[in-house]
PDB file of C-alpha atoms and ligand atoms in Angstrom:
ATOM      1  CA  UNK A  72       0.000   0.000   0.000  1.00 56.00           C
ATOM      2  CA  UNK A  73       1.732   3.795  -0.802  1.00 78.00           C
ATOM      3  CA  UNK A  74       1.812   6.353   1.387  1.00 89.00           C
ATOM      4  CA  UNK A  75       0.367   9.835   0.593  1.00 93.00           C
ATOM      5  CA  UNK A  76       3.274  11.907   0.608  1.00 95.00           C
ATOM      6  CA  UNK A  77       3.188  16.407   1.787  1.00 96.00           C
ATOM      7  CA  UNK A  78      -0.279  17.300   2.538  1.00 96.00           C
ATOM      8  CA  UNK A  79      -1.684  19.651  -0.321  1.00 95.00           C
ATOM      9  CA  UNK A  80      -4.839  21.363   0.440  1.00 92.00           C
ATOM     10  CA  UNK A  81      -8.064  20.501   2.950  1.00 90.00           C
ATOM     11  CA  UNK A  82     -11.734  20.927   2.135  1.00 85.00           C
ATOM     12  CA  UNK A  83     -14.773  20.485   3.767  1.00 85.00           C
ATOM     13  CA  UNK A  84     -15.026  16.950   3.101  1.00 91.00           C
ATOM     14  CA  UNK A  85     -11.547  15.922   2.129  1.00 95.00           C
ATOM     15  CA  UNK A  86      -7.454  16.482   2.717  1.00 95.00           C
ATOM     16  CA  UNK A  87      -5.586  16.217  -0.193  1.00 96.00           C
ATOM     17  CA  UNK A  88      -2.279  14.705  -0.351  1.00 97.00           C
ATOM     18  CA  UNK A  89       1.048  14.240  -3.107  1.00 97.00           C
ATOM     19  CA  UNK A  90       0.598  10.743  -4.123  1.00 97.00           C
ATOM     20  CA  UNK A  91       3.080   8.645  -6.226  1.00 95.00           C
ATOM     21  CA  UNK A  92       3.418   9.170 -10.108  1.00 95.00           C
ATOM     22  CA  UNK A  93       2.962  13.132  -9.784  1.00 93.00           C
ATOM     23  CA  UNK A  94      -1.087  12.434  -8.869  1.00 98.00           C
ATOM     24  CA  UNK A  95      -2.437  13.348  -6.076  1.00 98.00           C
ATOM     25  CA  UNK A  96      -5.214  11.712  -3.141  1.00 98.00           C
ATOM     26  CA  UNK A  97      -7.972  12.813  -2.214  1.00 98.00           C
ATOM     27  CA  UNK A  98      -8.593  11.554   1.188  1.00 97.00           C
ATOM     28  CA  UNK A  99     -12.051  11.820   2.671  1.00 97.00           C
ATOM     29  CA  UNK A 100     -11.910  12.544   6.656  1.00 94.00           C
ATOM     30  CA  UNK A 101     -12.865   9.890   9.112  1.00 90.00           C
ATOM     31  CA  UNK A 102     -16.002   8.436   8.833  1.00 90.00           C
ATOM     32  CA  UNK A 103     -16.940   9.119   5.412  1.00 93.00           C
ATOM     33  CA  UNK A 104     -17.601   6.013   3.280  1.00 94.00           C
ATOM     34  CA  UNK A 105     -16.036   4.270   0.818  1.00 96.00           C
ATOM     35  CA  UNK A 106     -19.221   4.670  -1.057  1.00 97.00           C
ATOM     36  CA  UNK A 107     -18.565   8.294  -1.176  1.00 96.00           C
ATOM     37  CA  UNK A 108     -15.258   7.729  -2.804  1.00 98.00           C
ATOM     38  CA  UNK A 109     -16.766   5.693  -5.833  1.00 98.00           C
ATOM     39  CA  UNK A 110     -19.517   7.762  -6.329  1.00 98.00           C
ATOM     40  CA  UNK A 111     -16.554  10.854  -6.779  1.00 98.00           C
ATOM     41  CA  UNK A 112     -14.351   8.662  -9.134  1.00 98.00           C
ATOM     42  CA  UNK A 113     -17.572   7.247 -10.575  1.00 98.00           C
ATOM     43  CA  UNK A 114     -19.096  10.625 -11.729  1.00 98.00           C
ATOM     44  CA  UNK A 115     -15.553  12.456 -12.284  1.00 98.00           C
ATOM     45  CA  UNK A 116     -15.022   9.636 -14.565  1.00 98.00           C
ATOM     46  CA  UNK A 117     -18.560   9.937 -16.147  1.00 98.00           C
ATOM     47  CA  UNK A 118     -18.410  13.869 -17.208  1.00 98.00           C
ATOM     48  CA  UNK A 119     -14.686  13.793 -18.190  1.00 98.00           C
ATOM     49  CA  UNK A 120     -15.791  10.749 -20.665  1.00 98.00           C
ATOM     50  CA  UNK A 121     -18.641  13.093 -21.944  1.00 98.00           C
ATOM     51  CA  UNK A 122     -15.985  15.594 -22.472  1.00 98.00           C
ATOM     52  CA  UNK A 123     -16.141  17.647 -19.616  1.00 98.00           C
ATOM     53  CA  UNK A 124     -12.883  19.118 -18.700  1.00 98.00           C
ATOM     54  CA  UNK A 125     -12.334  17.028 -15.279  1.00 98.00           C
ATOM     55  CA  UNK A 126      -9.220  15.606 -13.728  1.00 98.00           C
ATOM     56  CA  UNK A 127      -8.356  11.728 -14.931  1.00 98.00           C
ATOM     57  CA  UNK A 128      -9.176   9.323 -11.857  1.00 98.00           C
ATOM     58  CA  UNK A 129      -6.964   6.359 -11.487  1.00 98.00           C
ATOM     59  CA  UNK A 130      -8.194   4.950  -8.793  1.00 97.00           C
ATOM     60  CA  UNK A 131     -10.024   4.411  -5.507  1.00 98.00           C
ATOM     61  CA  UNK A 132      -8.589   3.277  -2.380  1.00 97.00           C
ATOM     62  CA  UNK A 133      -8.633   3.302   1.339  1.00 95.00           C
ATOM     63  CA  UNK A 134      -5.645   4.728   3.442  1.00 95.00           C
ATOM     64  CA  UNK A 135      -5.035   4.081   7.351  1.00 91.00           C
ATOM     65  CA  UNK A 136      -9.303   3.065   6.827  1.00 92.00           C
ATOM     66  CA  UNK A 137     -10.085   6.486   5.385  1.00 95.00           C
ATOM     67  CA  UNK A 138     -11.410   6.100   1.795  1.00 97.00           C
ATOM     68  CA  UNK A 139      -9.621   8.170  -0.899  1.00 97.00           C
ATOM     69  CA  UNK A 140      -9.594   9.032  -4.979  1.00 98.00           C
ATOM     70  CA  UNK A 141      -6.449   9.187  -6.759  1.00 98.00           C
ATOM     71  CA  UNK A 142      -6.538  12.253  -9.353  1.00 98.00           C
ATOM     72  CA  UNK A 143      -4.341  13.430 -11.841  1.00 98.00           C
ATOM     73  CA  UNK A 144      -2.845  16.644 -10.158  1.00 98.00           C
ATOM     74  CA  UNK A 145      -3.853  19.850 -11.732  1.00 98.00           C
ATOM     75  CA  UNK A 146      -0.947  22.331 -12.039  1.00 97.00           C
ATOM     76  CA  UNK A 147      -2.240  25.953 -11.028  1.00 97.00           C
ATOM     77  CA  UNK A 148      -4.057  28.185  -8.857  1.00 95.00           C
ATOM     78  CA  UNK A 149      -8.119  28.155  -7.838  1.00 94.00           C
ATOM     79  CA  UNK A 150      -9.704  30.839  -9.239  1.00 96.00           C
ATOM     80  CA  UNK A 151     -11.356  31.606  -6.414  1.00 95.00           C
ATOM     81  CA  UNK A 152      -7.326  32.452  -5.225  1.00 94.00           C
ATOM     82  CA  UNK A 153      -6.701  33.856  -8.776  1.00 95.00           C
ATOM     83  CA  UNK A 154      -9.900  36.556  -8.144  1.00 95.00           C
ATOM     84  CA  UNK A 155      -8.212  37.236  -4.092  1.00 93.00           C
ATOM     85  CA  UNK A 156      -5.149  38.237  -5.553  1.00 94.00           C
ATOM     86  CA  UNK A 157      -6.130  40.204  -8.348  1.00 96.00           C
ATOM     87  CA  UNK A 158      -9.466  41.349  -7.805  1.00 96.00           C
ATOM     88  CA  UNK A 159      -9.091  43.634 -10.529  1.00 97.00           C
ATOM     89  CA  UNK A 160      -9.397  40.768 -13.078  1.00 98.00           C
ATOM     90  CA  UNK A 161     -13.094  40.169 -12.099  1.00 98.00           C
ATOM     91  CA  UNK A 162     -14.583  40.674 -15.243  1.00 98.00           C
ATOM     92  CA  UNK A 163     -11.859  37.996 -16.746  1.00 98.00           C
ATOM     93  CA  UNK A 164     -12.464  35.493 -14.039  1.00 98.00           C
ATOM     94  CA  UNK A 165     -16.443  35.625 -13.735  1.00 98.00           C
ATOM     95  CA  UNK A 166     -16.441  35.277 -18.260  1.00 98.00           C
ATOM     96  CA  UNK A 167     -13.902  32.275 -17.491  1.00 98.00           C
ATOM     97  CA  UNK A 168     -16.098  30.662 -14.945  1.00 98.00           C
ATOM     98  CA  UNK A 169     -19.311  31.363 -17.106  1.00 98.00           C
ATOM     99  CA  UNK A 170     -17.487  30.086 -20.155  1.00 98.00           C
ATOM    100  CA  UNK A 171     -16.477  26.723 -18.438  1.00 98.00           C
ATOM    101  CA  UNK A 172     -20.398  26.160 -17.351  1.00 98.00           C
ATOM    102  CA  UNK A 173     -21.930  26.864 -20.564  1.00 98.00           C
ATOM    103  CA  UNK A 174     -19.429  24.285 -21.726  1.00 98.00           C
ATOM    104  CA  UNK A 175     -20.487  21.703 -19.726  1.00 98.00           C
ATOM    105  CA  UNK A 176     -24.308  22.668 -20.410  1.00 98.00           C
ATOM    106  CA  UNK A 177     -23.695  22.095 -23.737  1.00 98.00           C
ATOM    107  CA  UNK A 178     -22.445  18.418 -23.047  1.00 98.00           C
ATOM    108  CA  UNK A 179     -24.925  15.576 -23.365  1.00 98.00           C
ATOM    109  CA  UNK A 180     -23.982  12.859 -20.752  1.00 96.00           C
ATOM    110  CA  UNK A 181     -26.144   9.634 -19.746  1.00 92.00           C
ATOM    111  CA  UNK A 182     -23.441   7.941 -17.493  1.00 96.00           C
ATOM    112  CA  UNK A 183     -24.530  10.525 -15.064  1.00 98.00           C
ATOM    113  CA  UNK A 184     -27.733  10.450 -12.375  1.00 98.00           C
ATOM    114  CA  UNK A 185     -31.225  12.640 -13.162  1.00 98.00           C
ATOM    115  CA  UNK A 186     -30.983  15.629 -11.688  1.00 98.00           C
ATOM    116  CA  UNK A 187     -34.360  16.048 -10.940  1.00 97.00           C
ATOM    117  CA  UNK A 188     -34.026  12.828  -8.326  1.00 97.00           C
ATOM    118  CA  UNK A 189     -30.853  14.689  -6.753  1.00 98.00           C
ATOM    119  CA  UNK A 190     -32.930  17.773  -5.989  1.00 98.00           C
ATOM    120  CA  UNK A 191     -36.087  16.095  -4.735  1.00 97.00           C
ATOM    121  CA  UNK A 192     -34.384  14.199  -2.248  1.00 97.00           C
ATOM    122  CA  UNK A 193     -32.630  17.242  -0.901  1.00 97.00           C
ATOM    123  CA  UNK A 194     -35.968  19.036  -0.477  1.00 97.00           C
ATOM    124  CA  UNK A 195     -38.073  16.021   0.805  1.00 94.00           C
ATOM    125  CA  UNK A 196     -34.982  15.298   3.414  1.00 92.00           C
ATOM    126  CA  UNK A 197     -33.938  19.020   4.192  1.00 90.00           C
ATOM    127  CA  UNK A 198     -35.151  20.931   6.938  1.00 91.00           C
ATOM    128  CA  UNK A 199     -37.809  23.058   4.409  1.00 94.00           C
ATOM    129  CA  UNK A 200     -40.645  24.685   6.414  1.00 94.00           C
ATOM    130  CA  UNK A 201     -43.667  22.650   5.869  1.00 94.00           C
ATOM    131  CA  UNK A 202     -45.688  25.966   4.851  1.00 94.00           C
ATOM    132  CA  UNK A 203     -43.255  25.847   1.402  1.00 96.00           C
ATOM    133  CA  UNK A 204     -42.262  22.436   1.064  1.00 96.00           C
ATOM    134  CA  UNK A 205     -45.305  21.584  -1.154  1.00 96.00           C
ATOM    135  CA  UNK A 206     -44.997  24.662  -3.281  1.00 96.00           C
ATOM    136  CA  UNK A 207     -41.339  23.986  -4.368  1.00 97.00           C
ATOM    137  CA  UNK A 208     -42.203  20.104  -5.400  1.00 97.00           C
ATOM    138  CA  UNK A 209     -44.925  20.864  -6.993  1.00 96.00           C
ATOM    139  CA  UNK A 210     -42.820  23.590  -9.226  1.00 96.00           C
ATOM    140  CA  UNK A 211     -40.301  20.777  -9.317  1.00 97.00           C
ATOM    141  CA  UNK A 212     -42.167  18.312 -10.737  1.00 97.00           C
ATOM    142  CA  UNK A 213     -43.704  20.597 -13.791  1.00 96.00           C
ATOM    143  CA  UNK A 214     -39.934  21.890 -14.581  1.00 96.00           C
ATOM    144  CA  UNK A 215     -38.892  20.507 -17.576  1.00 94.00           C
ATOM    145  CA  UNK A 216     -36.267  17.055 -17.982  1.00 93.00           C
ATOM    146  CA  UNK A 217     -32.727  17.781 -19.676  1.00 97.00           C
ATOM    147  CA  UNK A 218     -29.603  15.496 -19.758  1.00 98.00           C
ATOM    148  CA  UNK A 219     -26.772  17.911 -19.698  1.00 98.00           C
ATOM    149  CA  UNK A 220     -23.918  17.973 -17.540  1.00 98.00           C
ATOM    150  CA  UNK A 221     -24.557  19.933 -14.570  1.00 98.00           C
ATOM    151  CA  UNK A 222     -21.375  20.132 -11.707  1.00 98.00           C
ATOM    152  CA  UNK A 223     -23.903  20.594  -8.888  1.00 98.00           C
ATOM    153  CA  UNK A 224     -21.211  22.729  -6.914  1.00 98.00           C
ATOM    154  CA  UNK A 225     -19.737  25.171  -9.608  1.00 98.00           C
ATOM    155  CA  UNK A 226     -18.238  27.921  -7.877  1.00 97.00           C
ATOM    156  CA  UNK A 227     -14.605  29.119  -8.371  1.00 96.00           C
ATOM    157  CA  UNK A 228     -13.264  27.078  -5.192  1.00 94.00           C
ATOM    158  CA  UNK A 229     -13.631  24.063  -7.242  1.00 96.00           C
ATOM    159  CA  UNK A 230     -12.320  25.556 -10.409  1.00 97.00           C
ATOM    160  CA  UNK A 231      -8.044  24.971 -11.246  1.00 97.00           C
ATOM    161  CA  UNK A 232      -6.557  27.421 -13.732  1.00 98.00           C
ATOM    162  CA  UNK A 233      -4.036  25.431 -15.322  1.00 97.00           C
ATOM    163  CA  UNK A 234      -2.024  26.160 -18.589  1.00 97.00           C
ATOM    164  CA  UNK A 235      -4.548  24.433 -20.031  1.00 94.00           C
ATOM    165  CA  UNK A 236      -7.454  26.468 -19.056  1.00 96.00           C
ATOM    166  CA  UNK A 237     -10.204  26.008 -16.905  1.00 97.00           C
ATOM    167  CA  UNK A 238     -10.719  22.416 -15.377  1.00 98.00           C
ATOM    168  CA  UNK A 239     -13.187  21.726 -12.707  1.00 98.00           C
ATOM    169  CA  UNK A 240     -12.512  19.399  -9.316  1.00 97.00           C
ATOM    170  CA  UNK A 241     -15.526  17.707  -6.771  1.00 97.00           C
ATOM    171  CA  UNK A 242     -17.778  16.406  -9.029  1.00 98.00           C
ATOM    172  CA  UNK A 243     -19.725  14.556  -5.992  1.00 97.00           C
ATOM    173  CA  UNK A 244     -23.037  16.041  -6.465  1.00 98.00           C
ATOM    174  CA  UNK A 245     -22.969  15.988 -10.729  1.00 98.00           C
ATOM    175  CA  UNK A 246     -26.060  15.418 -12.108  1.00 98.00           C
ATOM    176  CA  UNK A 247     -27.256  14.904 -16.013  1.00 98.00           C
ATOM    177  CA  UNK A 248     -30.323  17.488 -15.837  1.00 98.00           C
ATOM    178  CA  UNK A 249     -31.143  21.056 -16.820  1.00 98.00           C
ATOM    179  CA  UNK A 250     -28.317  23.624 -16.652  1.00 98.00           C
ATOM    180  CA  UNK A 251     -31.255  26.420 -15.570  1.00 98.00           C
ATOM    181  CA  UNK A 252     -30.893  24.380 -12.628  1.00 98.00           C
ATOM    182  CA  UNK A 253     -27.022  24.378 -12.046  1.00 98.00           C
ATOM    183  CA  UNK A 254     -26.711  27.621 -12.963  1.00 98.00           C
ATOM    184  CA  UNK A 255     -29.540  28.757 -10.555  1.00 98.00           C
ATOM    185  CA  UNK A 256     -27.330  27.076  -8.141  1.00 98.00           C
ATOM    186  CA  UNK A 257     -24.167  28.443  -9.334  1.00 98.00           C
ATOM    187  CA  UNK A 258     -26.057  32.049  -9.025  1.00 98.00           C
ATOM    188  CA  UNK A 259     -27.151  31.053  -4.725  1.00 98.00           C
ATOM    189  CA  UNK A 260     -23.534  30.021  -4.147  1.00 98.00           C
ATOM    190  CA  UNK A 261     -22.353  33.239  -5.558  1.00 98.00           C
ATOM    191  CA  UNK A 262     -24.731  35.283  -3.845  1.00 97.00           C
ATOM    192  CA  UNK A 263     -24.857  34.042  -0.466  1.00 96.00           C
ATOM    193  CA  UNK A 264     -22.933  30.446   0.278  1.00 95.00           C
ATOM    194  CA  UNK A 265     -19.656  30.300   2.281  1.00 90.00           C
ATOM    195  CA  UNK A 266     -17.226  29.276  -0.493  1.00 85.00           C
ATOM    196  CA  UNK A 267     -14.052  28.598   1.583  1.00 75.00           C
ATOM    197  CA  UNK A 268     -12.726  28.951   5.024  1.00 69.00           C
ATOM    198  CA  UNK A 269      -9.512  30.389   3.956  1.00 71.00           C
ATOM    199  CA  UNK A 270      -8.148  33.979   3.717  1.00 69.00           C
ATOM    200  CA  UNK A 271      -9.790  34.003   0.395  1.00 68.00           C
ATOM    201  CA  UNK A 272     -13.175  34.350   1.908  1.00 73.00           C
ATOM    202  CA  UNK A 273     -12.541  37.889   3.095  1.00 82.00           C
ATOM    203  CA  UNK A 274     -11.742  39.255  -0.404  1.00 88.00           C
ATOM    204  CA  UNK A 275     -14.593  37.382  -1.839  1.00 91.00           C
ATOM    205  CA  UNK A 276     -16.910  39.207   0.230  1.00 91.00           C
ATOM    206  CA  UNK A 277     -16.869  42.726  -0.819  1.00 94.00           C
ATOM    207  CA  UNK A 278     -16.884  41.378  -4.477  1.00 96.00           C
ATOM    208  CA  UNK A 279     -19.993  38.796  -4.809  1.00 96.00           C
ATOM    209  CA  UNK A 280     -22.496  41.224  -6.092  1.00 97.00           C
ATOM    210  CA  UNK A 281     -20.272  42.198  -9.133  1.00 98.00           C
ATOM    211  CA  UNK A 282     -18.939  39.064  -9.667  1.00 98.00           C
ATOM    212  CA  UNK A 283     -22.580  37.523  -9.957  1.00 98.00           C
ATOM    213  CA  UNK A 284     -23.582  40.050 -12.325  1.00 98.00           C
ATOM    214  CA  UNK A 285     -20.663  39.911 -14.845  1.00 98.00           C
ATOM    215  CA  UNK A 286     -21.166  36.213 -14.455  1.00 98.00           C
ATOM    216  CA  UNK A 287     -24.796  35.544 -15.324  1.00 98.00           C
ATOM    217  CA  UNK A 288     -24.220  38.431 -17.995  1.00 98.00           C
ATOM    218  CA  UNK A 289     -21.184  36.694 -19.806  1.00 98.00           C
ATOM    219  CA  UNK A 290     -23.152  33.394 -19.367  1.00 98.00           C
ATOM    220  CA  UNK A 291     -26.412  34.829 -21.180  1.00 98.00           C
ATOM    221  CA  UNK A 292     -24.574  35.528 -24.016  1.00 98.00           C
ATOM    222  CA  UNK A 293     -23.221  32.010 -24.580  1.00 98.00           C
ATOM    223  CA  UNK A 294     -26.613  30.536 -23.685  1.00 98.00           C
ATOM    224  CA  UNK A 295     -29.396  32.801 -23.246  1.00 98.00           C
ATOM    225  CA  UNK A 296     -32.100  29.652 -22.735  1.00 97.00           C
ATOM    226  CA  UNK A 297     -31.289  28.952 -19.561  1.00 96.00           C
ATOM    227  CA  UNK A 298     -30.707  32.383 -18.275  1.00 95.00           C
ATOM    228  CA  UNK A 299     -34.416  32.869 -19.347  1.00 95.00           C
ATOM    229  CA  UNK A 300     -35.618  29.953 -16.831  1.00 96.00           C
ATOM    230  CA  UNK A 301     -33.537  30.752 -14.196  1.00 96.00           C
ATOM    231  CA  UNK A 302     -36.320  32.537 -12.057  1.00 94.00           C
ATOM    232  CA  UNK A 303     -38.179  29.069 -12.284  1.00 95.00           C
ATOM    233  CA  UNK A 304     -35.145  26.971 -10.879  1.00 97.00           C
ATOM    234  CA  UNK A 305     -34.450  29.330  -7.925  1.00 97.00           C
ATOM    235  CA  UNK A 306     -36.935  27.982  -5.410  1.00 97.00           C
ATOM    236  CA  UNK A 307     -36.091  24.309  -5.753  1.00 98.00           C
ATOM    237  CA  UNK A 308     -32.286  24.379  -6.182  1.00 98.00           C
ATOM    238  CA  UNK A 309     -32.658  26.996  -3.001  1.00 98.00           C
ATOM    239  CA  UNK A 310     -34.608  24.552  -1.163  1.00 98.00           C
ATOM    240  CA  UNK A 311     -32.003  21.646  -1.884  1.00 98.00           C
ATOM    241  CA  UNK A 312     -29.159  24.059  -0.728  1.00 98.00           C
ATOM    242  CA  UNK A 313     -30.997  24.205   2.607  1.00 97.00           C
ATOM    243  CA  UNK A 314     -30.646  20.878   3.080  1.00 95.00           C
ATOM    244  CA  UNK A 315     -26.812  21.689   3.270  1.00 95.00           C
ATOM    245  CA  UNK A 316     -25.328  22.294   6.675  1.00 93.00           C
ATOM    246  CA  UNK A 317     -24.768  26.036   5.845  1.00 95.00           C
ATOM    247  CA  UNK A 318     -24.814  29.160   7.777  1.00 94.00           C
ATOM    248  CA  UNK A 319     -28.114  30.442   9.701  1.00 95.00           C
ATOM    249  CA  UNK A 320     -27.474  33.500   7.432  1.00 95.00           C
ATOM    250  CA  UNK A 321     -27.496  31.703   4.547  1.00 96.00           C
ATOM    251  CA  UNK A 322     -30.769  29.995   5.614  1.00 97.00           C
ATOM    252  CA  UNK A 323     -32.666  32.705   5.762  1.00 97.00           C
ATOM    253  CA  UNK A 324     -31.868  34.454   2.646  1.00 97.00           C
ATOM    254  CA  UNK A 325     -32.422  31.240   1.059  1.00 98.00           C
ATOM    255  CA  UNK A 326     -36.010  31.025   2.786  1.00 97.00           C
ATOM    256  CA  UNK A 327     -36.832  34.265   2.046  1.00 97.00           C
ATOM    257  CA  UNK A 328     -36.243  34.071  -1.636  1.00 97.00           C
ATOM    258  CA  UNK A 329     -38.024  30.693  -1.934  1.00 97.00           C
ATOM    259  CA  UNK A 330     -41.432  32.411   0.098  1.00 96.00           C
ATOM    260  CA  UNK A 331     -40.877  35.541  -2.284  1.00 96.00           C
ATOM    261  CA  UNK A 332     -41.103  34.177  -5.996  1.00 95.00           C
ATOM    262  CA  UNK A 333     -43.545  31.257  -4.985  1.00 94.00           C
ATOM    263  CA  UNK A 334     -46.268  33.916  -3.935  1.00 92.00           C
ATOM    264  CA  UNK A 335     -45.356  35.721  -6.996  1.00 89.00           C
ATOM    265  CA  UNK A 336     -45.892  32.187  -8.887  1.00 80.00           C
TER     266      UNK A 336
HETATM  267  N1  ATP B 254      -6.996  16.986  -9.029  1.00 94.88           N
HETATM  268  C1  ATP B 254      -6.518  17.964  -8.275  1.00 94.88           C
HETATM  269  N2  ATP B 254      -5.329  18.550  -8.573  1.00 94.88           N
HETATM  270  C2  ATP B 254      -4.822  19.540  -7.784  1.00 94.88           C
HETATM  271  N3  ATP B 254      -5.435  20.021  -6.681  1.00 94.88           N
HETATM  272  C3  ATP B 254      -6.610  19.492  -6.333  1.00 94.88           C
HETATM  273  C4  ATP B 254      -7.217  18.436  -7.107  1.00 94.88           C
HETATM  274  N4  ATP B 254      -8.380  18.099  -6.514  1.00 94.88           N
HETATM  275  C5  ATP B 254      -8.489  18.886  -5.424  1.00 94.88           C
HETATM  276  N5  ATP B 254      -7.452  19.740  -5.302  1.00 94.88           N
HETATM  277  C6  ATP B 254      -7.194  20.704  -4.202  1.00 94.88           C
HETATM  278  O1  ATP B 254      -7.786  20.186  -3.022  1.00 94.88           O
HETATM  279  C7  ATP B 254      -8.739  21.093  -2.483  1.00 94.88           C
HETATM  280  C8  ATP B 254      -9.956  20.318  -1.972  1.00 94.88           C
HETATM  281  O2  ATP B 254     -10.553  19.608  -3.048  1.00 94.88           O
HETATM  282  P1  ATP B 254     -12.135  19.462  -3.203  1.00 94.88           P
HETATM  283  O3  ATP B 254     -12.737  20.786  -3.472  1.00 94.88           O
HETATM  284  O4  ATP B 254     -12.365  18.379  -4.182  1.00 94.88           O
HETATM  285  O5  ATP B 254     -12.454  18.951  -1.728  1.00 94.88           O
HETATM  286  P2  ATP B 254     -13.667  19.195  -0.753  1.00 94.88           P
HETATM  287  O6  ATP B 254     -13.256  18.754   0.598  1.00 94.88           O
HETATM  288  O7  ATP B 254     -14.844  18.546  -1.363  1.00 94.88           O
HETATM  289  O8  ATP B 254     -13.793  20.734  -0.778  1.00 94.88           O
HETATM  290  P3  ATP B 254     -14.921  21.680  -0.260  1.00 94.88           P
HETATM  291  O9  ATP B 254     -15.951  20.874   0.436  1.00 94.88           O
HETATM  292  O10 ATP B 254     -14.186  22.623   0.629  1.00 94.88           O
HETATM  293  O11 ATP B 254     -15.375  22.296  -1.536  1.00 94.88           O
HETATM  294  C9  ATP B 254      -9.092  22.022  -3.637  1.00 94.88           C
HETATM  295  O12 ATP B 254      -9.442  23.286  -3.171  1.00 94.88           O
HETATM  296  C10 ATP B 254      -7.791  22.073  -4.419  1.00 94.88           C
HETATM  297  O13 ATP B 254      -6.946  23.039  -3.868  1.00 94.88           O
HETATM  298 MG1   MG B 255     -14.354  21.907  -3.221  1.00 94.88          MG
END
């Protein structure tokens, strides 16, 4: 069995460490699954076969009984590091991070899960009020069925600039489904989700608004079909981000939105 080698990076989920070859691990902390693992590799390997610009995944294994994902290792900085350190690149950085989605939303894939099933369980599980849980599944179920690539956590802490351009990492929620509803997701972790614990999240903060805007602006362009049903999307993919353990902050301006455009439904 190899040893990881210098720890990397840490996540919310995951520590990742040098592994042998030049690739790197991603180990899962204690008492996540080795489930969780293969459904990582499993849907990494599923959008990056569909074209998606995801790292290689050679493999899935279980160190000192914490399960891990061997990756190739992506040479270059986050973006969301990229935008701290030269915030006056915003406009570049929100087009790149647009252009890499509408990418993807232009990729058929059927190797991964419906999106619509992802959601639903998020909303019937999550801690939703009971006065608006039956609004949002009922707009759920009428919204229509796609099978594009959605990432299900695009945000630009899980996007590497390499020399290559844009690649995206933690493809553990990826769904095949509408991109409305990935980028109405996208749009909620812009606006209000804690993207990282790190220094970074101090000079994303006074930037969000802007960065949102130039973001769903560059994106329209590219794809203005699912900018036009984004209104539509924002209650349920709000709802499943509740189910998330995320700030009481976060919660309400989540709640608040969903109460808002169902009444206006
Ligand atoms: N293939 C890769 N090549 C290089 N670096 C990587 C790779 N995959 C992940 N990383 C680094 O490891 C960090 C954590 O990875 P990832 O986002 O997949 O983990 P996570 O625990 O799910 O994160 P979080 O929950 O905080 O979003 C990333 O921010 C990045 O710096
Ligand atoms: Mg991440």
């Amino acid at each position: 069995m190899n040893a990881p080698g210098p720890r990397l990076a840490a996540g919310g989920t995951a520590e990742l460490f040098a592994w042998e070859g030049g690739r790197v691990i991603k180990l899962y902390w204690e008492g996540a699954t080795r489930d969780a693992a293969e459904r990582e590799a499993a849907r990494t390997r599923a959008a990056r076969a569909a074209g998606a610009p995801a790292p290689e995944v050679f493999d899935v294994v279980n160190v000192n009984g914490r399960p891990g994902v061997v990756f190739e290792k992506l040479e270059g900085p986050l973006l969301l590091d990229a935008l701290a350190s030269e915030p006056q690149r915003l406009d570049e950085f929100a087009a790149q991070l647009a252009q890499l989605q509408a990418t993807l939303h232009q990729l058929r894939c059927e190797g991964l899960p419906p999106q619509r099933e992802h959601m639903m369980r998020r909303v019937h599980l999550g801690p939703l009020p009971a006065r608006v849980k039956p609004g949002v599944i009922d707009l759920l179920r009428t919204l229509p069925d796609q099978r594009m690539i959605c990432h299900g956590d695009l945000h630009p802490g899980n996007v590497i600039v390499t020399a290559d351009g844009a690649h995206l990492i933690d493809w553990f929620d990826a769904t095949a489904g509408c991109p409305a509803a990935d980028l109405a997701r996208s749009c909620l972790l812009l606006r209000y989700a804690r993207l990282t614990t790190g220094p970074q999240r101090a000079a994303f903060e006074p930037l969000r608004q802007q960065f949102v805007d130039v973001f769903l602006q560059c994106y329209r362009r590219i794809l203005p079909e699912p900018a036009e049903a984004l209104s539509e999307w924002m209650p349920p993919a709000a709802a499943a981000r509740i189910a998330e353990p995320i700030s009481g902050q976060e919660r309400t301006a989540l709640l608040r939105m969903i109460e808002t455009l169902l009444a206006a439904a």
